[in-house]
PDB file of C-alpha atoms in Angstrom:
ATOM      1  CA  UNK A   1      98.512 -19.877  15.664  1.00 34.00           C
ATOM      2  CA  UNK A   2      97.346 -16.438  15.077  1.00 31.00           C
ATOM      3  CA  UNK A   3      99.627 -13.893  17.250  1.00 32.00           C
ATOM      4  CA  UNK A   4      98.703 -10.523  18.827  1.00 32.00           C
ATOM      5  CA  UNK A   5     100.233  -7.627  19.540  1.00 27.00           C
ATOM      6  CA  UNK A   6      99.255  -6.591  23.070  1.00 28.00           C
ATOM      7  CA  UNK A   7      99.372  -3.323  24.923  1.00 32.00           C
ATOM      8  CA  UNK A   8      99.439  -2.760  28.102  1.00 30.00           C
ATOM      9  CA  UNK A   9      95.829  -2.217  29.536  1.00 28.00           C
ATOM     10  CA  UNK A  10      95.001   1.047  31.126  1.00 32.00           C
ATOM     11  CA  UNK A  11      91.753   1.455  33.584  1.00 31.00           C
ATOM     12  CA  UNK A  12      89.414   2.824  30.891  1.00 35.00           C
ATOM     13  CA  UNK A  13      88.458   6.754  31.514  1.00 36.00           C
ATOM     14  CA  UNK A  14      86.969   8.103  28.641  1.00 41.00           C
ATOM     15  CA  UNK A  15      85.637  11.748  29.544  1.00 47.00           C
ATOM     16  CA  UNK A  16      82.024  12.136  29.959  1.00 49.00           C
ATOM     17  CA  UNK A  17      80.667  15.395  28.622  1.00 48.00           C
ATOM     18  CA  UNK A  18      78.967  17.644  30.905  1.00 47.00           C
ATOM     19  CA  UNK A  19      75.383  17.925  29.834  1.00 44.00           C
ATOM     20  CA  UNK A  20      73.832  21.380  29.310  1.00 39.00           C
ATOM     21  CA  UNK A  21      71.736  22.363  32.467  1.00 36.00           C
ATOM     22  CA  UNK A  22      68.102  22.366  30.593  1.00 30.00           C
ATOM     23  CA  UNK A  23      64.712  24.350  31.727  1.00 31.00           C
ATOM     24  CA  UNK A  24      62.181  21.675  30.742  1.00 31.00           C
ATOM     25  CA  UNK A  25      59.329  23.346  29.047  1.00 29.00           C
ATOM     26  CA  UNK A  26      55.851  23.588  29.379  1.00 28.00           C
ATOM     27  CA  UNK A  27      54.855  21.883  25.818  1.00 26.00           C
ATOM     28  CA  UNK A  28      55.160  18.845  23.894  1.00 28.00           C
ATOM     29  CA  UNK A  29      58.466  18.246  22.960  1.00 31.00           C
ATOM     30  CA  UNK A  30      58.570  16.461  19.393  1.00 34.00           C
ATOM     31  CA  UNK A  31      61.361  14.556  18.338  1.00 39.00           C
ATOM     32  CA  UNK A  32      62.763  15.995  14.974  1.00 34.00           C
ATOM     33  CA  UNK A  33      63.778  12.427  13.691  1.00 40.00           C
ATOM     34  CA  UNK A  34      60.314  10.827  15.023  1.00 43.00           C
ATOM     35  CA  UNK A  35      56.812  11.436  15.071  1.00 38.00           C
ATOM     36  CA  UNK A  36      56.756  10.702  18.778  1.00 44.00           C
ATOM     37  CA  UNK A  37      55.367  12.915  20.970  1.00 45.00           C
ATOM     38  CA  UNK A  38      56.490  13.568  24.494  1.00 51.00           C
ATOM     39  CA  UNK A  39      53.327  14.889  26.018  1.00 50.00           C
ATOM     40  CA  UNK A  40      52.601  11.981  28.359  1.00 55.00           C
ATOM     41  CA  UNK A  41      55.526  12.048  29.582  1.00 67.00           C
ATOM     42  CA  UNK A  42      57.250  13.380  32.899  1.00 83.00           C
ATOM     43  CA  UNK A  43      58.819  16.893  33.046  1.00 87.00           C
ATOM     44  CA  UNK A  44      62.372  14.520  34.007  1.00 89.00           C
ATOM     45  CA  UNK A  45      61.727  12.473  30.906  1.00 91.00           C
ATOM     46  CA  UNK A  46      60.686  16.105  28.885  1.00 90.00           C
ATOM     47  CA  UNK A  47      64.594  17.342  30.406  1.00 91.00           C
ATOM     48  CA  UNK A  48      66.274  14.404  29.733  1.00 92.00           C
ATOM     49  CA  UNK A  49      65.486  14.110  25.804  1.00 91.00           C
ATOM     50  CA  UNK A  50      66.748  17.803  25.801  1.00 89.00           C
ATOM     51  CA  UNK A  51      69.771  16.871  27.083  1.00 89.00           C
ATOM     52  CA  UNK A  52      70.829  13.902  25.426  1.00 92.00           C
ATOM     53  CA  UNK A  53      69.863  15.320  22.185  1.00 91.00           C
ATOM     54  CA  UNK A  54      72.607  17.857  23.055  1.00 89.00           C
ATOM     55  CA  UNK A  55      75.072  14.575  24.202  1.00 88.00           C
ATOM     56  CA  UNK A  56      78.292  14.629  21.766  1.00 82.00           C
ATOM     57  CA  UNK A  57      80.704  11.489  21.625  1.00 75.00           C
ATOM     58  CA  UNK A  58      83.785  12.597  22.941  1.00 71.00           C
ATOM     59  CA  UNK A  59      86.014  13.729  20.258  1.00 65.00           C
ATOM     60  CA  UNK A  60      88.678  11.102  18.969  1.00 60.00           C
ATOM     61  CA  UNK A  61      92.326  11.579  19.261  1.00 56.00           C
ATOM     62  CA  UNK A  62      94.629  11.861  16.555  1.00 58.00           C
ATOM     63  CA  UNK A  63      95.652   7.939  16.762  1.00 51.00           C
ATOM     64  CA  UNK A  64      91.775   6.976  16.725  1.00 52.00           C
ATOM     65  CA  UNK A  65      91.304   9.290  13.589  1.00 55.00           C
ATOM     66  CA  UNK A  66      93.806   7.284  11.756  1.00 52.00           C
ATOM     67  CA  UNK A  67      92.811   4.042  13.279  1.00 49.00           C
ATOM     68  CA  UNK A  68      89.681   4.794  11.786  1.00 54.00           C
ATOM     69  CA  UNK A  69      91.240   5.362   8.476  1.00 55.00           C
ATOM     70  CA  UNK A  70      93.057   2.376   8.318  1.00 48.00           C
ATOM     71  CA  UNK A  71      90.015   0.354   9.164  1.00 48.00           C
ATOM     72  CA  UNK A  72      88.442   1.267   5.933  1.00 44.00           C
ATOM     73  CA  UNK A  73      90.593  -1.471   4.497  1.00 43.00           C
ATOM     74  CA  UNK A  74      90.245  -3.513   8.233  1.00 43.00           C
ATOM     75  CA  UNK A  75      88.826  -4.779  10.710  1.00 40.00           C
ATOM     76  CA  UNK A  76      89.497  -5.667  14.388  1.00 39.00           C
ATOM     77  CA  UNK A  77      89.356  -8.252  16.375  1.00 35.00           C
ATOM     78  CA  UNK A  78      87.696  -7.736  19.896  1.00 36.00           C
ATOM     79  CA  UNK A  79      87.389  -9.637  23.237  1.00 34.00           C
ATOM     80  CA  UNK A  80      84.620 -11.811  24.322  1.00 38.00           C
ATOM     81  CA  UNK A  81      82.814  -9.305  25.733  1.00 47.00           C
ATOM     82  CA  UNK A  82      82.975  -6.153  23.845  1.00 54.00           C
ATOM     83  CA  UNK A  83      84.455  -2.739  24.482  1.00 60.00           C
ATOM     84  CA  UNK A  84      84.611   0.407  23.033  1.00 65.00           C
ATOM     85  CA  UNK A  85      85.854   1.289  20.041  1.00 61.00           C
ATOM     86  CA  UNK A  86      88.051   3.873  21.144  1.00 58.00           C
ATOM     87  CA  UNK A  87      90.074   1.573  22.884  1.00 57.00           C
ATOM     88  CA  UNK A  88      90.744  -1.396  20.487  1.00 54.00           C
ATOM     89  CA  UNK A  89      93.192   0.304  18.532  1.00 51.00           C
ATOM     90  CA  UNK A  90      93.524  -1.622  15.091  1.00 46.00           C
ATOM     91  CA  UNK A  91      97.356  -2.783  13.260  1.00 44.00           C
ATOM     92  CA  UNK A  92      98.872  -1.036   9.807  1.00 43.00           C
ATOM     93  CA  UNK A  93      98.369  -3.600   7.432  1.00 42.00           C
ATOM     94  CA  UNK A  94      95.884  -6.575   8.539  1.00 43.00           C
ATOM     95  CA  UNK A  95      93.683  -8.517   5.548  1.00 46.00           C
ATOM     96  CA  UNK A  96      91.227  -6.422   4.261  1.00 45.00           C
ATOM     97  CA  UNK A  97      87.971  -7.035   6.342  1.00 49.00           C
ATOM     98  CA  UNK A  98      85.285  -4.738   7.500  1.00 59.00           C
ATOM     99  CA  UNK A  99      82.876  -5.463  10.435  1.00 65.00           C
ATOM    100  CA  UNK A 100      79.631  -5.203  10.065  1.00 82.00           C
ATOM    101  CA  UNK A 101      77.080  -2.734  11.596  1.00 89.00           C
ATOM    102  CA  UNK A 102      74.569  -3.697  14.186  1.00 93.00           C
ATOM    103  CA  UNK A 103      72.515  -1.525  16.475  1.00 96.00           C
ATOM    104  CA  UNK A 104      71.141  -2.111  20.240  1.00 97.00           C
ATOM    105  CA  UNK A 105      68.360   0.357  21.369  1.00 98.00           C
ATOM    106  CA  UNK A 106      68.567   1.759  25.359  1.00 98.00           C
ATOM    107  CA  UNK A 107      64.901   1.905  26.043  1.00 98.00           C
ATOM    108  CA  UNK A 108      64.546   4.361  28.901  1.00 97.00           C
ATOM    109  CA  UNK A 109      60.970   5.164  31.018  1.00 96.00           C
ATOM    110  CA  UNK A 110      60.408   6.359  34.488  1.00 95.00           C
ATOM    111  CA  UNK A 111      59.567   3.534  36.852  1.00 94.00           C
ATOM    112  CA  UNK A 112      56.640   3.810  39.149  1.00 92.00           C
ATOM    113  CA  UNK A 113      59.007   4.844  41.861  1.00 92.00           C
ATOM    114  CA  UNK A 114      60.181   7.794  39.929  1.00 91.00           C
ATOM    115  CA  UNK A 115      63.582   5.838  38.624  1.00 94.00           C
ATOM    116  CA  UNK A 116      65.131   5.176  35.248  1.00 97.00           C
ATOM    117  CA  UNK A 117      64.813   2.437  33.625  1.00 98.00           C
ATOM    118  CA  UNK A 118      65.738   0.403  30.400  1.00 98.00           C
ATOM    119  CA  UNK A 119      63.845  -2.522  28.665  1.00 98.00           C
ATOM    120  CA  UNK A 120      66.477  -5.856  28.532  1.00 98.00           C
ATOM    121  CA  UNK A 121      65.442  -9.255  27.208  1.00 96.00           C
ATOM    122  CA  UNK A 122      67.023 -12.655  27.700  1.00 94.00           C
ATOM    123  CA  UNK A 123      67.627 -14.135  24.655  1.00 88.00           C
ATOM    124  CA  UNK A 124      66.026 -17.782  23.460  1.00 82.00           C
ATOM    125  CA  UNK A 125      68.055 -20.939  24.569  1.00 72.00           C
ATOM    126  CA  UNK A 126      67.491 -21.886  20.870  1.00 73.00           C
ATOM    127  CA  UNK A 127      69.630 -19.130  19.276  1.00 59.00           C
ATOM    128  CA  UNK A 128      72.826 -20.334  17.944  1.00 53.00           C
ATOM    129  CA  UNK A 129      74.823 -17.441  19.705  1.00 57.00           C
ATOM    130  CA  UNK A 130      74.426 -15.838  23.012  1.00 57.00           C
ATOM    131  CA  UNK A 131      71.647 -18.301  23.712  1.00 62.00           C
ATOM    132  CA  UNK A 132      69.680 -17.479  27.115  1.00 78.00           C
ATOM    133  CA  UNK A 133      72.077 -14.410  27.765  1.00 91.00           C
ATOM    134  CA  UNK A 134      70.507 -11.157  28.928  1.00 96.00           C
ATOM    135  CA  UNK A 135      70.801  -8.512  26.144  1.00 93.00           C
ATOM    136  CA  UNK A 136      69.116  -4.992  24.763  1.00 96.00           C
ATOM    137  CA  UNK A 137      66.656  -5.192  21.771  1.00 96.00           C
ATOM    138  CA  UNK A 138      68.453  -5.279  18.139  1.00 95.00           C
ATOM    139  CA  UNK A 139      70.072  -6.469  15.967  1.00 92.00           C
ATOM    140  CA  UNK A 140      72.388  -6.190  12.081  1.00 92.00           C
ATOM    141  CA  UNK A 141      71.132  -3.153   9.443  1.00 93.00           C
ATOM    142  CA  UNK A 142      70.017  -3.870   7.063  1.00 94.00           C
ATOM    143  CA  UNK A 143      70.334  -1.973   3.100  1.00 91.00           C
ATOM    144  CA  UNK A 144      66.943  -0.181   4.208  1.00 93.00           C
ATOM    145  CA  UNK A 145      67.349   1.366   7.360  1.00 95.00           C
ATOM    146  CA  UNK A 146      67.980   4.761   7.267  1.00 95.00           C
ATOM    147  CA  UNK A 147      70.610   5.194  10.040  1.00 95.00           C
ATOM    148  CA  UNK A 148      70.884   3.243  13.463  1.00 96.00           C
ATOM    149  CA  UNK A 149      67.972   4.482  15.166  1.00 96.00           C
ATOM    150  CA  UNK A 150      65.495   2.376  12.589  1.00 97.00           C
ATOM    151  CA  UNK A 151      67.818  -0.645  12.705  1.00 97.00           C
ATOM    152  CA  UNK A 152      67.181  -0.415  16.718  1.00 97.00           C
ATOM    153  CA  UNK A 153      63.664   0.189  16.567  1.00 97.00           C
ATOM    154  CA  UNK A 154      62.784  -2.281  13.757  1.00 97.00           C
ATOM    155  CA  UNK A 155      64.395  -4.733  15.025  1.00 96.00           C
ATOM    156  CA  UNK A 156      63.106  -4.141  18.871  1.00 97.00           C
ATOM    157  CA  UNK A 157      59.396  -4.155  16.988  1.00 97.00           C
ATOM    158  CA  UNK A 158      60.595  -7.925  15.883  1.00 96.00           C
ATOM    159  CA  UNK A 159      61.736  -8.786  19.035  1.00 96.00           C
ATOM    160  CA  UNK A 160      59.481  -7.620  21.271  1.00 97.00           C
ATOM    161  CA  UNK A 161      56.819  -5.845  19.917  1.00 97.00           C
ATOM    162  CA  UNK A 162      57.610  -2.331  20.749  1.00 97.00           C
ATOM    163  CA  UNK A 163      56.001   0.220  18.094  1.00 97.00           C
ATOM    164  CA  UNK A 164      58.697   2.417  16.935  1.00 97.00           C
ATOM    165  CA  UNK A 165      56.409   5.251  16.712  1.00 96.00           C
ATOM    166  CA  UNK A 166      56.466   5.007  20.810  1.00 96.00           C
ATOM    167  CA  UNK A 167      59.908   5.338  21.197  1.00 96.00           C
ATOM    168  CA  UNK A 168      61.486   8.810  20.882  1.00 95.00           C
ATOM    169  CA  UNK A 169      65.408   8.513  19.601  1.00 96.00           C
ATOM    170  CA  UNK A 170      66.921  10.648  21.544  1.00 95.00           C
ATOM    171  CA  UNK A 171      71.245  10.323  21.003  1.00 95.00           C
ATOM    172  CA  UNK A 172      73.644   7.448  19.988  1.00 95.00           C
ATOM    173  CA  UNK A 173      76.683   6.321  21.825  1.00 94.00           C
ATOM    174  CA  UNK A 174      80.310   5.615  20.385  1.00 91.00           C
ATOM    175  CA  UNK A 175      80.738   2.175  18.600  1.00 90.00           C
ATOM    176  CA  UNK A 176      81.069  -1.176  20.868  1.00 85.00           C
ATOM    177  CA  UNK A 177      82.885  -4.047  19.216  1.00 76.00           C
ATOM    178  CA  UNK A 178      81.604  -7.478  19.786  1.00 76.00           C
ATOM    179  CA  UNK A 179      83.208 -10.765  19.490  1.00 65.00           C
ATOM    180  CA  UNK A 180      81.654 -11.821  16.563  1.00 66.00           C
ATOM    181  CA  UNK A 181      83.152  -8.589  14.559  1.00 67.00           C
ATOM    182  CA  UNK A 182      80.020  -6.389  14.489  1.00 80.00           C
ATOM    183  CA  UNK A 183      80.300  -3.176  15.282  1.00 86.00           C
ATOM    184  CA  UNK A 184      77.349  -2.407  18.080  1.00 92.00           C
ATOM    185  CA  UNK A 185      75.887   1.540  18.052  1.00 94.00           C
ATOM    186  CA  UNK A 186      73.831   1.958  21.523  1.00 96.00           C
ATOM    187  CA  UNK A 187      70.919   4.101  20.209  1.00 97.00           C
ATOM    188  CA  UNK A 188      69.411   6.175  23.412  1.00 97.00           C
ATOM    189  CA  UNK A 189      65.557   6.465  23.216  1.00 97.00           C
ATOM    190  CA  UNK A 190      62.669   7.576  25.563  1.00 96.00           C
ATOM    191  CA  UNK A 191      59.152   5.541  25.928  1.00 96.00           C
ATOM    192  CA  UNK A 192      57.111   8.548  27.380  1.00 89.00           C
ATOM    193  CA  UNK A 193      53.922   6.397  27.899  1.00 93.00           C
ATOM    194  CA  UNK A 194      54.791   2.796  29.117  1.00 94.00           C
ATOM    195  CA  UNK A 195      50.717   1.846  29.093  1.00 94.00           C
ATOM    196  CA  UNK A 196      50.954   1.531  24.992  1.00 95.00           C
ATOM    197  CA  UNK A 197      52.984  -0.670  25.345  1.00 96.00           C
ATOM    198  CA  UNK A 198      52.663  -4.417  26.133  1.00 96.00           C
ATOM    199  CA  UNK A 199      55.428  -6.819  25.151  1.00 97.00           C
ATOM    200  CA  UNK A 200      54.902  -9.069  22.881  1.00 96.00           C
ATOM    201  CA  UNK A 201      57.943 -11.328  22.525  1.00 95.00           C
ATOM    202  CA  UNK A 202      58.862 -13.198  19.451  1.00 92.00           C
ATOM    203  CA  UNK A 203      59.731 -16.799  21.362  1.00 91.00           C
ATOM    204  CA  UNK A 204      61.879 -17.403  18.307  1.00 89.00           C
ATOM    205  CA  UNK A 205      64.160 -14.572  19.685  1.00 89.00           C
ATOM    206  CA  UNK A 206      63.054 -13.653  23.079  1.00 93.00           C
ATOM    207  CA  UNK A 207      62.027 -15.817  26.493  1.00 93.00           C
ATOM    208  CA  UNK A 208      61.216 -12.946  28.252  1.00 95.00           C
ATOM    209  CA  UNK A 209      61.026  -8.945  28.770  1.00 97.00           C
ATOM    210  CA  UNK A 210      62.000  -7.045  32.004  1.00 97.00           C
ATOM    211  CA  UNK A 211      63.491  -3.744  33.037  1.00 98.00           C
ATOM    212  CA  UNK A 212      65.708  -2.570  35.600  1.00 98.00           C
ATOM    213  CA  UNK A 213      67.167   0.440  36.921  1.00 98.00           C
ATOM    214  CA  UNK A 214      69.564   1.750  35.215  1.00 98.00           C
ATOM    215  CA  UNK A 215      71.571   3.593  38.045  1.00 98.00           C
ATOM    216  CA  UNK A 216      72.447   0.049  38.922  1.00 98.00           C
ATOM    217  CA  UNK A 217      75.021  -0.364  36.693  1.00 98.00           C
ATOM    218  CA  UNK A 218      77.407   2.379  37.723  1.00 97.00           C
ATOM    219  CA  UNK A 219      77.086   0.872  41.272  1.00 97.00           C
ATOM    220  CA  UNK A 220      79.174  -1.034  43.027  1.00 96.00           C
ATOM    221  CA  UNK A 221      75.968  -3.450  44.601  1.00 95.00           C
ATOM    222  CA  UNK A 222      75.123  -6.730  43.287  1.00 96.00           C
ATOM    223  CA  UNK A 223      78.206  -6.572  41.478  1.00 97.00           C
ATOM    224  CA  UNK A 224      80.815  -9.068  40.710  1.00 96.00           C
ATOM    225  CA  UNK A 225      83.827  -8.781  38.218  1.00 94.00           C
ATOM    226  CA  UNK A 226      86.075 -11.646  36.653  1.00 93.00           C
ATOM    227  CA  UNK A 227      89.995 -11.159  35.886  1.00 90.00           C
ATOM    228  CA  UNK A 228      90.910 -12.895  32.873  1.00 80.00           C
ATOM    229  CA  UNK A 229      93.398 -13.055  30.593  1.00 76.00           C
ATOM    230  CA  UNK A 230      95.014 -13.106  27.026  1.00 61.00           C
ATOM    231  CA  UNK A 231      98.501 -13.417  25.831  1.00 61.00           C
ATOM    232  CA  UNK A 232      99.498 -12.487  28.990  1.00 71.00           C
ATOM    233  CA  UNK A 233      97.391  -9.976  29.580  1.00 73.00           C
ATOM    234  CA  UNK A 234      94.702  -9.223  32.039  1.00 80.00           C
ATOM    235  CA  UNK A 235      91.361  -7.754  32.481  1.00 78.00           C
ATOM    236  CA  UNK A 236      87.428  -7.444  33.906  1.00 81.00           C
ATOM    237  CA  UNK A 237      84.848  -8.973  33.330  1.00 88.00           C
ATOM    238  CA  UNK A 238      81.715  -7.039  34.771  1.00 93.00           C
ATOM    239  CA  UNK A 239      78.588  -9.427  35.907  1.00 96.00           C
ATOM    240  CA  UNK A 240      75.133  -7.457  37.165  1.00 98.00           C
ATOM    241  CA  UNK A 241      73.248  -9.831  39.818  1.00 97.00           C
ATOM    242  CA  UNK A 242      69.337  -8.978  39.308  1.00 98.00           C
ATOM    243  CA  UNK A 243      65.870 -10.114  40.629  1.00 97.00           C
ATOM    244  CA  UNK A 244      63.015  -9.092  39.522  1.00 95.00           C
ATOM    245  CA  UNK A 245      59.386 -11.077  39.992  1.00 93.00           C
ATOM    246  CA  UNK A 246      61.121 -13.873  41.303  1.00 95.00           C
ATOM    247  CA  UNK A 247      63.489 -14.717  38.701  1.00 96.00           C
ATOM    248  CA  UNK A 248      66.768 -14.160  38.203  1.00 96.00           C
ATOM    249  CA  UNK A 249      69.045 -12.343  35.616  1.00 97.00           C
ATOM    250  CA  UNK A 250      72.877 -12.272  35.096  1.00 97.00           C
ATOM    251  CA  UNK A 251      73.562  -9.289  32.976  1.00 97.00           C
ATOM    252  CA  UNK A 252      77.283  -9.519  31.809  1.00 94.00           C
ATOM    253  CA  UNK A 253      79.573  -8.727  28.935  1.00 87.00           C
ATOM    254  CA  UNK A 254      78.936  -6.169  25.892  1.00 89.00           C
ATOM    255  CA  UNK A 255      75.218  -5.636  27.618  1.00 94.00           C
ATOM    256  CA  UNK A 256      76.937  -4.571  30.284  1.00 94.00           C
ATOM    257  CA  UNK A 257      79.514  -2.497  29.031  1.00 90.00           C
ATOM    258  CA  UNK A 258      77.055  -0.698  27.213  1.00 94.00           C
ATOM    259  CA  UNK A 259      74.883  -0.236  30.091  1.00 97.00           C
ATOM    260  CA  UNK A 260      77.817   1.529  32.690  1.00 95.00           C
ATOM    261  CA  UNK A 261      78.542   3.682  29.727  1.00 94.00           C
ATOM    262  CA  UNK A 262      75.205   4.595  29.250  1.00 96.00           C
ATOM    263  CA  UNK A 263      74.359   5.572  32.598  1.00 97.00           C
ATOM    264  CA  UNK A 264      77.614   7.072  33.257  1.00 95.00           C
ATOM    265  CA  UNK A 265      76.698   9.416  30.201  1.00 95.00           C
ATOM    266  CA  UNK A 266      73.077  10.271  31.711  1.00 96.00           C
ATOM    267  CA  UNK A 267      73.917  10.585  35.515  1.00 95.00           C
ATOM    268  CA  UNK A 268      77.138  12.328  34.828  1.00 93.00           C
ATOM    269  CA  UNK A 269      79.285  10.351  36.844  1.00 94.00           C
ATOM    270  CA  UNK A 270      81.631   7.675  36.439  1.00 95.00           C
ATOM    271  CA  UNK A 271      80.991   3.846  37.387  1.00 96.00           C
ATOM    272  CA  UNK A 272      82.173   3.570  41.409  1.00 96.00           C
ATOM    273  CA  UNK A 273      83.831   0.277  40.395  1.00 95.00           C
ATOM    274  CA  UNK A 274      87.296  -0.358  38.484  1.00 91.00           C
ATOM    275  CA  UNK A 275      86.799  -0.720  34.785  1.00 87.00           C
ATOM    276  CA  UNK A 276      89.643  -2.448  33.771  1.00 79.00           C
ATOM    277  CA  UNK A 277      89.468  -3.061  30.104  1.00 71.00           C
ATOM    278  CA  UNK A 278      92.129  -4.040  27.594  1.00 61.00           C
ATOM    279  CA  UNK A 279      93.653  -2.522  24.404  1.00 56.00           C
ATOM    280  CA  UNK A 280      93.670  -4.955  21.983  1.00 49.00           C
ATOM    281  CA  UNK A 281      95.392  -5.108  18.516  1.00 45.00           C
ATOM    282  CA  UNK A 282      94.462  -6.950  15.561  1.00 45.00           C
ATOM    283  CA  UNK A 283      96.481  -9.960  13.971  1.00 44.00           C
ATOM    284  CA  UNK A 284      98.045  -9.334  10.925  1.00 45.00           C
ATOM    285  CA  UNK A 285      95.731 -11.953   8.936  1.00 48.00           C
ATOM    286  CA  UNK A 286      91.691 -11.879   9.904  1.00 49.00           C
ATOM    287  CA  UNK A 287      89.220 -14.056   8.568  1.00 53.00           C
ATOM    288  CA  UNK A 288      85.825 -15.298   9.357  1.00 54.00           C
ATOM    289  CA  UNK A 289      86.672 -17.538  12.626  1.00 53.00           C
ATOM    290  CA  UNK A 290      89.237 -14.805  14.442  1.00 50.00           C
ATOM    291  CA  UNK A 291      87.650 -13.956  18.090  1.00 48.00           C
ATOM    292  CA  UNK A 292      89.206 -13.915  21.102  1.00 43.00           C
ATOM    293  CA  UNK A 293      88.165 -16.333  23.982  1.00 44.00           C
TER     294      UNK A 293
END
């Protein structure tokens, strides 16, 4: 039985880095990594791209830097869920194993009621993992991609039908880890004019498309959280209770995560809830079957 060396959990408070107060302008802003322009769009939506263009990770600490070197010759084992990468600190000498690279994309537009929004799917009951789960477009690089904004937006084009050259790439987020080893980069981008597009989901992948507000998740409404635990350890689980045309969505685990963080980033504020993750450490020997449950 594989054995792991546990650390005490502490409530998760990674700083969130003030964004620069911005003067939105009076012309199309152009995104330099896309041909997207922002002229349809709001003057909040014009603002916002500033802003998070100017977003910066905060900056590791010395034990993350050399976490980060070890991990060129390992890998980590994560929770069920997912959390982020900064706080799954990895052991000295585990089997040589590196995760691979996957990217989500955080589809944002202003609602008709002048919210924020972001663009979620539930997954097909078919697929082998995560089947009928709620979850952002994406999806594993691939050797072409040029960085983690084209993995997001390709594979969001496969999934649902979204044109990349509507979508406006606007900042990434720090690494999530999910339980199936893949290391999962939130890629922030803006869809200025909603009326291109019309979902087109690939039923292989997707059952459906909605949105929903993204303010919701760093609210303590609708809101229900889970204590479990793991070698003696606890922590949350955060589940996201949502209705929308008459049908309901449970939005839970590394969606989730990467949701609070995400709009904890953008309305510069923390979550009004407990987030209670854990610090996990990796068992000296990984292979191909090593999660944790």
């Amino acid at each position: 039985m594989i054995s792991l060396i546990l650390k005490r959990f502490s409530i998760l408070s990674l700083p969130i880095p003030p964004l620069p107060k911005y003067r939105a302008p009076n012309f199309s802003l152009m995104d330099s990594s896309s041909t997207t322009s922002f002229a349809c769009g709001s003057q909040r939506l014009l603002a916002l791209a500033q802003q998070l263009r100017l977003y910066k990770a905060p900056s590791p600490s010395d034990d993350e830097i050399e976490e980060r070197r070890i991990e060129e010759t390992a890998g980590k084992v994560v929770s069920q869920v997912g959390f982020q990468e900064s706080v799954t600190p990895v052991a000295a000498d585990p089997e040589r194993f590196r995760p691979k690279r996957a990217a989500v994309l955080i589809c944002l537009f202003e609602g008709d009621a002048g919210d924020l929004r972001v663009i979620l799917t539930k997954r097909s009951s078919r697929l082998s993992t995560h089947s009928g789960e709620v979850s952002l477009p994406g999806g594993k690089a691939e050797e072409d991609d040029k960085d983690d904004g084209e993995t997001a937006t390709r594979e969001a084009k496969e999934e649902i039908g979204l044109d990349p050259s509507l979508v406006g790439v606007v900042t990434v987020l720090e690494p999530f880890l999910s339980k199936h080893l893949l290391r999962v980069v939130p890629v922030v981008g803006i869809l200025s004019n909603t009326k291109a597009f019309v979902p087109t989901p690939n039923p292989a992948e997707v059952e459906a498309v909605f949105d929903a507000p993204l303010e919701m998740f760093i609210k303590d409404e609708n809101r229900r959280e889970e204590e479990r635990e793991w070698m003696g350890e606890k922590y949350l689980i955060h589940f996201f209770d949502y209705e929308t045309e008459n049908k309901k969505y449970l939005i839970w685990g590394l969606t989730a995560g990467i949701l609070i963080r995400a709009a904890s980033v953008i309305y510069q504020r923390p979550a009004a809830f407990v987030e209670q993750n854990p610090n996990f450490k990796l068992p000296r020997v990984v292979n191909k079957d090593t999660v944790m449950r």
